[in-house]
XYZ file of C-alpha atoms in Angstrom:
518
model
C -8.496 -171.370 270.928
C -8.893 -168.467 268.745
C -8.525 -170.442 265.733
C -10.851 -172.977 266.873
C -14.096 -170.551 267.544
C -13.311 -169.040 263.877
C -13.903 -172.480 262.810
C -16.698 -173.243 264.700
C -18.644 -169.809 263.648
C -19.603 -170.827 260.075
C -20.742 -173.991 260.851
C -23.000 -172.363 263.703
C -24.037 -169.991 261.284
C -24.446 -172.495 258.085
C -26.858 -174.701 261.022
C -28.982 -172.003 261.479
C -29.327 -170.947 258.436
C -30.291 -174.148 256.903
C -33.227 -174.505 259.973
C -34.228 -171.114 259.609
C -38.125 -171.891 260.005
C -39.964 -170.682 257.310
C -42.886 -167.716 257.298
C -46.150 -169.795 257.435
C -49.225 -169.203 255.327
C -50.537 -166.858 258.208
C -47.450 -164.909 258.448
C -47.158 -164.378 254.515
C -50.854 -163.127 254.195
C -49.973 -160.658 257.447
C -46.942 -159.398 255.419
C -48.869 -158.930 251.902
C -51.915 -157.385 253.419
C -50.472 -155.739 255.784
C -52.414 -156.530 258.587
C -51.085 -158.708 261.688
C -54.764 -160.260 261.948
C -53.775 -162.978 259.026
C -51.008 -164.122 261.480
C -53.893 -165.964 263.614
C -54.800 -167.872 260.305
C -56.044 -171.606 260.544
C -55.069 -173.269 257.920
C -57.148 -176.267 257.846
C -59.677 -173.869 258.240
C -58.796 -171.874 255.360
C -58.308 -175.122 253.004
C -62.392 -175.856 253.962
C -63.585 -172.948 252.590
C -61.569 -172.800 249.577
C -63.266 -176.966 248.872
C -66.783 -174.722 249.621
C -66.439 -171.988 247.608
C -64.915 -173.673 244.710
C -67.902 -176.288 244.592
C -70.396 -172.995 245.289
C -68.606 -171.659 241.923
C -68.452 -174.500 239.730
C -71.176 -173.031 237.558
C -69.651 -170.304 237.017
C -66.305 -171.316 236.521
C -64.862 -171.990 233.178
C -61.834 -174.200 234.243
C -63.468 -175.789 238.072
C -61.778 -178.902 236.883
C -58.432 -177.538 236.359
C -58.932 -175.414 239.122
C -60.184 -177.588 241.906
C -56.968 -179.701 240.692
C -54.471 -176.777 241.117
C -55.450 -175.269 244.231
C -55.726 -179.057 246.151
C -51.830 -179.819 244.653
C -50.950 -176.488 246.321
C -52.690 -176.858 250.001
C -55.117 -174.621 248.851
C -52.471 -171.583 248.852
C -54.288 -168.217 247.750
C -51.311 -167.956 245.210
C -52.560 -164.800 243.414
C -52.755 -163.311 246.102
C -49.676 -163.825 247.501
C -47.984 -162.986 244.294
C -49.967 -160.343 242.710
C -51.614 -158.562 245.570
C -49.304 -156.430 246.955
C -46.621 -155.497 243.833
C -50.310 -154.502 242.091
C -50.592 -157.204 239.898
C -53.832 -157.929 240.583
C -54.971 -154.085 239.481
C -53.243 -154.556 236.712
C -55.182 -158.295 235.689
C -58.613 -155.669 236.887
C -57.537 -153.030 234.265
C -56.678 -155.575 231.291
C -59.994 -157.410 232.031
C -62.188 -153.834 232.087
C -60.339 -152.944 229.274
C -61.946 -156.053 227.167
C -64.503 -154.482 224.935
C -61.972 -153.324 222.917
C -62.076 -156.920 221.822
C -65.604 -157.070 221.473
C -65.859 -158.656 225.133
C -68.458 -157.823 227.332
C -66.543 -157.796 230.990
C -69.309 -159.124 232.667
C -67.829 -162.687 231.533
C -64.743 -161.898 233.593
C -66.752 -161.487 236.927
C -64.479 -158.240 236.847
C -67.205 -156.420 239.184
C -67.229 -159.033 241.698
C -63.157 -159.066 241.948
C -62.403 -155.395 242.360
C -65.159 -155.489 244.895
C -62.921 -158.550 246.635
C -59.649 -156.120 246.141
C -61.503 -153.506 247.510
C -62.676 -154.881 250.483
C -59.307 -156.764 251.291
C -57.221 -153.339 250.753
C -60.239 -151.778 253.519
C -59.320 -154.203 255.951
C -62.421 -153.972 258.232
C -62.556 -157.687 259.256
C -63.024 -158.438 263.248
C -61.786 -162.013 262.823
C -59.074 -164.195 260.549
C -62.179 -166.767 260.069
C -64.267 -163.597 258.505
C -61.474 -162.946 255.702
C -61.011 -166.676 254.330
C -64.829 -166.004 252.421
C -63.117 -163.124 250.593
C -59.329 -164.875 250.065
C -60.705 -167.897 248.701
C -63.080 -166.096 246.057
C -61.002 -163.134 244.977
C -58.189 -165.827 244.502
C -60.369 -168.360 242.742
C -61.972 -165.694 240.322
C -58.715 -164.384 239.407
C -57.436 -167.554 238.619
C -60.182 -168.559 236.030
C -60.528 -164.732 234.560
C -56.907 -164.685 234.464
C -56.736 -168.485 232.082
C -60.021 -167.065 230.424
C -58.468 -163.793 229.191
C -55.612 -165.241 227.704
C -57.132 -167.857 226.140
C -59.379 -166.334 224.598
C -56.980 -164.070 222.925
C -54.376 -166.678 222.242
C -56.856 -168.973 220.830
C -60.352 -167.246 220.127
C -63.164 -167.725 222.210
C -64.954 -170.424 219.698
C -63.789 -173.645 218.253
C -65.070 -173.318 214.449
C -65.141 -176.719 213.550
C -67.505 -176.857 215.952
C -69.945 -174.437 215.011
C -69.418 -173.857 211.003
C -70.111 -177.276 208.968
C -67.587 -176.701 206.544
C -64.540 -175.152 208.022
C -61.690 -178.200 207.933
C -58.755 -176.285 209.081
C -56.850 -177.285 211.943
C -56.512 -174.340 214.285
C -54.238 -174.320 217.305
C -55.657 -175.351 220.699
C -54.634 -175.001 223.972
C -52.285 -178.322 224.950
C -52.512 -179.474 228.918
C -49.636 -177.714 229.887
C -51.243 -174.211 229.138
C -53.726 -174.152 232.449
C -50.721 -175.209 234.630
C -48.399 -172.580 233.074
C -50.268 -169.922 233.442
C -51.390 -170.712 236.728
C -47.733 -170.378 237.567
C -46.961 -167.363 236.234
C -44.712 -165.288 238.148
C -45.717 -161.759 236.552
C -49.086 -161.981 234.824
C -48.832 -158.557 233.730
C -46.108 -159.180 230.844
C -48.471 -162.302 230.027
C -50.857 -159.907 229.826
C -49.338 -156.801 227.805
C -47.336 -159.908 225.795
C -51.162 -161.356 225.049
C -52.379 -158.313 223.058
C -53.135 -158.313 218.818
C -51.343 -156.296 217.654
C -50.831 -156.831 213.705
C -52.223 -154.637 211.279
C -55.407 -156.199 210.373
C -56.195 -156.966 214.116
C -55.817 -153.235 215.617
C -57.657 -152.258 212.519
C -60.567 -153.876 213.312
C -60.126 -152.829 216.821
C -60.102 -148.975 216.325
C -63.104 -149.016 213.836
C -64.871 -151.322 216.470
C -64.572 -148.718 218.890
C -65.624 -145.897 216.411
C -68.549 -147.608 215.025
C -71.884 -146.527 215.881
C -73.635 -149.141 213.181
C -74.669 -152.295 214.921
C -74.512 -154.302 211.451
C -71.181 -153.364 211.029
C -69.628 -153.635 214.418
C -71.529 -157.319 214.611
C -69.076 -157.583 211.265
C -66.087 -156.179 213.204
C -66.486 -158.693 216.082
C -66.996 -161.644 214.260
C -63.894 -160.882 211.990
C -61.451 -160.073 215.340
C -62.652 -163.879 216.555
C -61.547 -165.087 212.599
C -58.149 -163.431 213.157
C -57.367 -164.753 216.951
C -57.814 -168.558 215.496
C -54.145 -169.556 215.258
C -53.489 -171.344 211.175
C -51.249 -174.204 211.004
C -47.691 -172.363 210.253
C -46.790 -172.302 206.696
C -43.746 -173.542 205.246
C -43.589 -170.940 202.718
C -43.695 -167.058 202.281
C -45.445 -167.337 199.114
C -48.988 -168.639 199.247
C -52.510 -167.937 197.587
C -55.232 -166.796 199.471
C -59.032 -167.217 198.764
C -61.030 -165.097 200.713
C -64.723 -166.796 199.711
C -66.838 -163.485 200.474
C -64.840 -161.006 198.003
C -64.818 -163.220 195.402
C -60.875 -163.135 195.322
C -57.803 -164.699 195.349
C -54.194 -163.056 196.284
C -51.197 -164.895 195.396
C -48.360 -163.521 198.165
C -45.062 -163.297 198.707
C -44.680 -162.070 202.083
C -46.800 -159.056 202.720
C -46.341 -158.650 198.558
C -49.097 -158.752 196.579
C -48.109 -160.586 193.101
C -51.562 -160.991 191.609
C -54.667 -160.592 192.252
C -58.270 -162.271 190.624
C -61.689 -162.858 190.612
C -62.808 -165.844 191.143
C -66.334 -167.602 190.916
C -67.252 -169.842 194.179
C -69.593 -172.714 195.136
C -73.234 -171.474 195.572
C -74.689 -170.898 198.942
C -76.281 -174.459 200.079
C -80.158 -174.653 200.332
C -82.067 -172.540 202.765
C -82.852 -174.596 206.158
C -80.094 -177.350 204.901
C -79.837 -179.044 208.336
C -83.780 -179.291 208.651
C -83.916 -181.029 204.975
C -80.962 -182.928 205.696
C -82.835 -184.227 208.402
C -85.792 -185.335 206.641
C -83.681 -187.008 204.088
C -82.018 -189.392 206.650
C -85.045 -190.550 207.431
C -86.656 -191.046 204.220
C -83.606 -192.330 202.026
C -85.078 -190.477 198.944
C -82.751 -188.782 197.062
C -85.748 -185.844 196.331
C -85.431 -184.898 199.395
C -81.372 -184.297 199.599
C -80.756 -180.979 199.851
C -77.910 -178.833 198.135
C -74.756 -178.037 199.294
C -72.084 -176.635 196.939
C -70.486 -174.519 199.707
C -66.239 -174.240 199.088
C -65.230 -175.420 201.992
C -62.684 -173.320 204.447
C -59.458 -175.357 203.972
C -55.636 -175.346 203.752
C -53.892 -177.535 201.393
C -50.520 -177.114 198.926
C -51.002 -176.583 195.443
C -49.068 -179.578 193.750
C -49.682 -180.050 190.374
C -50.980 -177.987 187.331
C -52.776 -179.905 184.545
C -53.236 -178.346 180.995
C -56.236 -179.088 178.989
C -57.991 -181.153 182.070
C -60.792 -183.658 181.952
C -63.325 -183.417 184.834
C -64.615 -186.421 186.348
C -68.154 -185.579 186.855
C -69.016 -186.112 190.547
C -72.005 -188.180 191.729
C -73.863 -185.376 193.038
C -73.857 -183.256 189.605
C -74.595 -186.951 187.806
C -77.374 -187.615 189.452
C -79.098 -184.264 189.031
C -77.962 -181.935 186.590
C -76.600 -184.576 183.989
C -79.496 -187.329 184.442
C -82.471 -184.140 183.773
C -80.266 -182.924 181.065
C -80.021 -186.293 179.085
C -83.111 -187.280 179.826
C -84.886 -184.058 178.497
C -82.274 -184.372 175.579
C -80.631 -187.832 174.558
C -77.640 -185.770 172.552
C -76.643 -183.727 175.248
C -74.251 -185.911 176.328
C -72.333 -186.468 172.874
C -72.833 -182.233 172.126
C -71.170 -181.360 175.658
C -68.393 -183.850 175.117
C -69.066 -186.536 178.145
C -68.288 -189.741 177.834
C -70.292 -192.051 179.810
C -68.567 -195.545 181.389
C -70.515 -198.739 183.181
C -67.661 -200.512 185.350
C -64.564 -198.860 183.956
C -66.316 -199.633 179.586
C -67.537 -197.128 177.510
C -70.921 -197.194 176.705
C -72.570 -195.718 173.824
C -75.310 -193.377 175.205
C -77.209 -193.552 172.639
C -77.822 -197.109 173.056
C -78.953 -196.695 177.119
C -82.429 -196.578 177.674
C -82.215 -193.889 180.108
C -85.352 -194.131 181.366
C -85.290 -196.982 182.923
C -82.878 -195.897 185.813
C -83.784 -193.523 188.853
C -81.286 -190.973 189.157
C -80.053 -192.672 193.352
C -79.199 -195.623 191.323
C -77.647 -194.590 188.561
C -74.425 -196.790 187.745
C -72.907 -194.656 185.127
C -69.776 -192.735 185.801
C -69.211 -189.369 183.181
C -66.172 -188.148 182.037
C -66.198 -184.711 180.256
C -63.742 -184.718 177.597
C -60.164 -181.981 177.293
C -61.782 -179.182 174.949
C -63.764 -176.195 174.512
C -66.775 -177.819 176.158
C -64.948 -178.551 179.477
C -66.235 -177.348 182.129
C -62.320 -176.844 183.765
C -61.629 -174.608 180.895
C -57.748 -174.943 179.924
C -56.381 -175.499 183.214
C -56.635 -177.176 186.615
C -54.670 -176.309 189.736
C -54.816 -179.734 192.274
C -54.298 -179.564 195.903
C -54.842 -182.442 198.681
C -58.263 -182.498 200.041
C -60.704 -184.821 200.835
C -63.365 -182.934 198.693
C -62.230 -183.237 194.873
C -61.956 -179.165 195.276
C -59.115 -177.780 193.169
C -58.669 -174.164 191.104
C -59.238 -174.108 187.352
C -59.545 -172.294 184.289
C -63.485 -171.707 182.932
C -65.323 -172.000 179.148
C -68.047 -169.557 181.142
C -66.168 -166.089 181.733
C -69.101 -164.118 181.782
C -69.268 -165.694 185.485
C -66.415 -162.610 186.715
C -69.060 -159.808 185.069
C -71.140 -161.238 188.050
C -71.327 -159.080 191.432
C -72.553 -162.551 193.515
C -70.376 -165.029 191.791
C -70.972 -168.332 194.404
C -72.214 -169.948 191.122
C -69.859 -173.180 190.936
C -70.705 -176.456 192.801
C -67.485 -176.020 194.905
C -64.675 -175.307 193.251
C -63.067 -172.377 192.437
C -62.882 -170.825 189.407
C -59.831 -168.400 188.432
C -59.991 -165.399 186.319
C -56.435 -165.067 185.073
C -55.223 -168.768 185.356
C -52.238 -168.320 183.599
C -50.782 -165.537 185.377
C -51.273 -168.014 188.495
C -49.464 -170.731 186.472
C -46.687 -168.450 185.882
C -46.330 -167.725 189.122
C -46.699 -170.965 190.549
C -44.013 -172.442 188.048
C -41.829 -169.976 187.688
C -39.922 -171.404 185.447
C -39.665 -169.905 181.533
C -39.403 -173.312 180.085
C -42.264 -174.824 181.856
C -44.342 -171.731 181.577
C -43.927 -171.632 177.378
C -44.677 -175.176 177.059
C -47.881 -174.881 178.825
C -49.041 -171.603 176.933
C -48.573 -173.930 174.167
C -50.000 -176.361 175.182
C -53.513 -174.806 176.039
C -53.313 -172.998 172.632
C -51.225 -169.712 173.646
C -48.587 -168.858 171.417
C -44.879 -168.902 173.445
C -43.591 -165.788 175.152
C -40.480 -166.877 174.071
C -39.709 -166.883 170.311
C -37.444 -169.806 170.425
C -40.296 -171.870 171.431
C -42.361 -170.929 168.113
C -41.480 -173.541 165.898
C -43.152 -176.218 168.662
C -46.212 -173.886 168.601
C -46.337 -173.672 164.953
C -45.999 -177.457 164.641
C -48.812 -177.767 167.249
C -51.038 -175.647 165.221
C -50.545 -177.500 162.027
C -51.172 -180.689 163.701
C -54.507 -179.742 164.954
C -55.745 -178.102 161.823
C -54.437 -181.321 159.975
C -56.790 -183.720 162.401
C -60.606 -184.301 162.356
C -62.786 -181.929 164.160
C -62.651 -184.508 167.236
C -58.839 -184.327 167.719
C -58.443 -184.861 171.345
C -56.013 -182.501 173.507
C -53.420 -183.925 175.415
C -53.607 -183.662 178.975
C -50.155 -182.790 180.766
C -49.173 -182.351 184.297
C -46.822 -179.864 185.203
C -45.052 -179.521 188.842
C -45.032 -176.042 190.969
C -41.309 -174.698 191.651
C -42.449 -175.984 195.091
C -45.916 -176.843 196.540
C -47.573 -173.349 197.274
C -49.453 -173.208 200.550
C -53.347 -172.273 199.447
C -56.123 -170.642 202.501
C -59.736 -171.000 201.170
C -60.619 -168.381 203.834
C -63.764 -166.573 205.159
C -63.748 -163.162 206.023
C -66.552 -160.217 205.683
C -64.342 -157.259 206.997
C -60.862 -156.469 206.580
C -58.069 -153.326 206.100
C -56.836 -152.776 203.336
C -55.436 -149.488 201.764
C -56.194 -147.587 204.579
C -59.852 -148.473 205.088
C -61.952 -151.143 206.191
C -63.716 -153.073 203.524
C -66.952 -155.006 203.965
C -68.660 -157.922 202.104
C -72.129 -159.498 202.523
C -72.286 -162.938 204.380
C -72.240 -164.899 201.421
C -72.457 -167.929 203.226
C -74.356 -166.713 206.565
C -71.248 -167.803 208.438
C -71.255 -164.569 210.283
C -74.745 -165.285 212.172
C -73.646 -168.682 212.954
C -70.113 -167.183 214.182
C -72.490 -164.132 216.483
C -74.797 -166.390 217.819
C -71.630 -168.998 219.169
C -70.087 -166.028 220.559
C -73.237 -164.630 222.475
C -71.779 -165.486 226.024
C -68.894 -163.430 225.112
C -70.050 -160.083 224.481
């Protein structure tokens, strides 16, 4: 008999056990807050004034969609509340979101007024009835929610889209995917989300410290807009060497990890024409190539530098053929033959001097120019060619007086390097390769047993008439080099924060997208 009721035992126990009833909604808010008065909760009751007050806050609410979605898959559950009320949690998301300026946030945008209020009048517990509290549960919960998504996002991903608000920037950065609103919304300790969240590389805290210290408006305007650059999350590179052109100093970097290898000037496109999108307008409705404005901008892009080409010819693009070419050669019919351009109808030569120029307007000009490999190239001595959809590329210059410049957005685009071979050396790295192409571009060999193929180069040229065309080569990297065409005003560097002027006047375009923020 004995045996028999130690047998029976578990299996009570294991039965009652597995029909233990569970704490309801009521009973759980009771325990959190601490007050027995949630323990009278309606449910139903409650779910009706969480459908209220998130339609009431729909205009205020950055996520209502993912929201209203969330809370109706879990019955409407104050879930923040339950989680992060009573371990603190929710002081902690209060603190974080005060704490915001020092991101060049303006609080305000978090509602983080109107939810310590909520916490505050929760934790006084003066509430005669369980129908008077659900008013308060349903909006502290609800604004926690969306400040809590908001915070993070906006420091995971930035608070504006760029290629939404600046014309030319073509890089790809990181969005959030759909699973980020659910995961966060089922977070289990927001507060290591939140510490985990911070910025905390060099650059970023830089900014952040001189933000706070900086009594100049200009210059913490700068500050902000360059913290929103450096939240935007780059495609990953593939490679810990890369070149870096940062389009307002007028320089490019070549890296290897946090190395500096080389640095240049550079020369960049020119700023495009003052109210472009107004005259850009008017052109698509007249058609008339007078009225297309300029716009020689280098666009903000990453690519892989592929392929080197010594002594380069430039295939003139429409644009410059239609204006700067068709005034030159119609002012002067030689210019074309003294600036080395050959001119082509369907894939033939033509012999310029035999067009009657005049007779063409410049929209429907059917000539295609090719500048010739020489001293008169435009490219200089070398071209550096990356993947792009805008025929922008690095390369050498015949104008070098262009670097002497302080404002050097002179080019129609592209970007021209001050020391290109040191950047070929680089990018090679490879003695062989590198010799042959300081030979090729007229340099004599670093390495003496590569003299006699100079020497022989020499003699051939001086042997040939004064036209002897240069050979172009193509030369591959040691492997393709990532390459940032980047945009940034303000930035550390040896122990100070350096500023440029808004070459471009991406910075007011960046301040006035970010005006709801701050």
């Amino acid at each position: 008999m004995k045996t028999l009721r130690l047998l029976i035992l578990p299996c009570i126990l294991i039965y009652l056990f597995a029909f233990k009833k569970e704490e309801n909604l009521g009973q759980q808010l009771a325990k959190c807050l601490q007050n027995e008065l949630y323990s009278q909760l309606d449910s139903s009751a409650l779910d009706s004034v969480f459908v209220k007050t998130l339609d009431s806050l729909s205009f205020k609410l950055v996520n209502s969609k993912s929201l209203k979605k969330y809370y109706k898959d879990a019955g409407y559950s104050p879930n923040f509340i339950l989680k992060f009320y009573e371990n603190k949690e929710l002081d902690s998301l209060t603190n974080y979101l005060n704490n915001s300026v020092i991101h060049g946030f303006n609080p305000k945008i978090f509602s983080v007024g109107e939810i310590k209020s909520l916490i505050e009048k929760l934790k006084l517990n003066n509430f005669k009835k369980v129908g008077d509290t659900y008013p308060t549960i349903a909006k502290l919960d609800i604004l926690c929610a969306d400040a809590y998504i908001n915070y993070i996002n906006y420091l995971k991903f930035g608070t504006v889209n760029p290629r939404k608000v600046i014309q030319d920037y073509y890089i790809s950065i990181k969005q959030p995917d759909s699973l980020f609103i659910p995961g966060l919304l089922n977070s289990e300790n927001i507060t290591d989300t939140l510490r985990g969240v911070q910025n905390t590389s060099k650059q970023y805290t830089a900014l952040q410290t001189e933000y706070l210290k900086c009594k100049n408006d200009s210059l913490r305007k700068m500050l902000a807009v360059n913290m929103e650059r450096l939240r935007w999350r780059l495609p990953e590179m593939n490679s810990t060497s890369y070149v870096q052109v940062n389009i307002p100093d007028f320089k490019l970097v070549y890296f290897n990890n946090q190395d500096t290898l080389t640095s240049m000037k550079v020369c960049v496109g020119e700023q495009k024409d003052r109210d472009y999108e107004e005259k850009m307008k008017i052109y698509n409705k007249t058609g008339d190539f007078e009225d297309r404005p300029s716009n020689h901008e280098t666009p903000i892009l990453v690519s892989n530098i592929n392929s080197l080409y010594t002594n380069p010819v430039w295939n003139i693009p429409e644009s410059i053929a239609k204006t700067e070419v068709y005034d030159a050669v119609r002012k002067n019919r030689y210019y074309l033959k003294k600036s080395n351009i050959k001119v082509y109808y369907k894939d033939e030569l033509m012999d310029p001097m035999e067009i009657r120029w005049w007779k063409y307007d410049r929209d429907k000009l059917p000539f295609t120019f090719v500048q010739e490999s020489g001293l008169k190239n435009s490219l200089g001595k070398l071209k550096f060619a990356f993947p792009n959809r805008f025929s922008v590329y690095l390369h050498d210059t015949n104008y070098k007086n262009g670097f002497k410049l302080k404002n050097r957005a002179i080019s129609h685009g592209c970007i021209r390097v001050e020391k290109p071979l040191k950047l070929a050396e680089l990018l090679v790295s490879d003695q062989e390769k590198y010799n042959k192409m300081r030979i090729e571009v007229g340099y004599k060999p670093l390495d003496s047993a590569y003299m006699s193929l100079y020497e022989n180069k020499v003699k051939a040229i001086a042997k040939s008439s004064d036209d002897y065309k240069l050979k172009t080569m193509r030369f591959v990297p040691k492997q393709e080099t990532p390459i940032l065409i980047t945009y940034f005003t303000a930035w550390y560097q040896n122990n100070k924060i350096e500023y440029r002027s808004d070459v471009y006047g991406l910075d007011e375009k960046l301040w006035v997208a970010m005006k709801k923020f701050r």
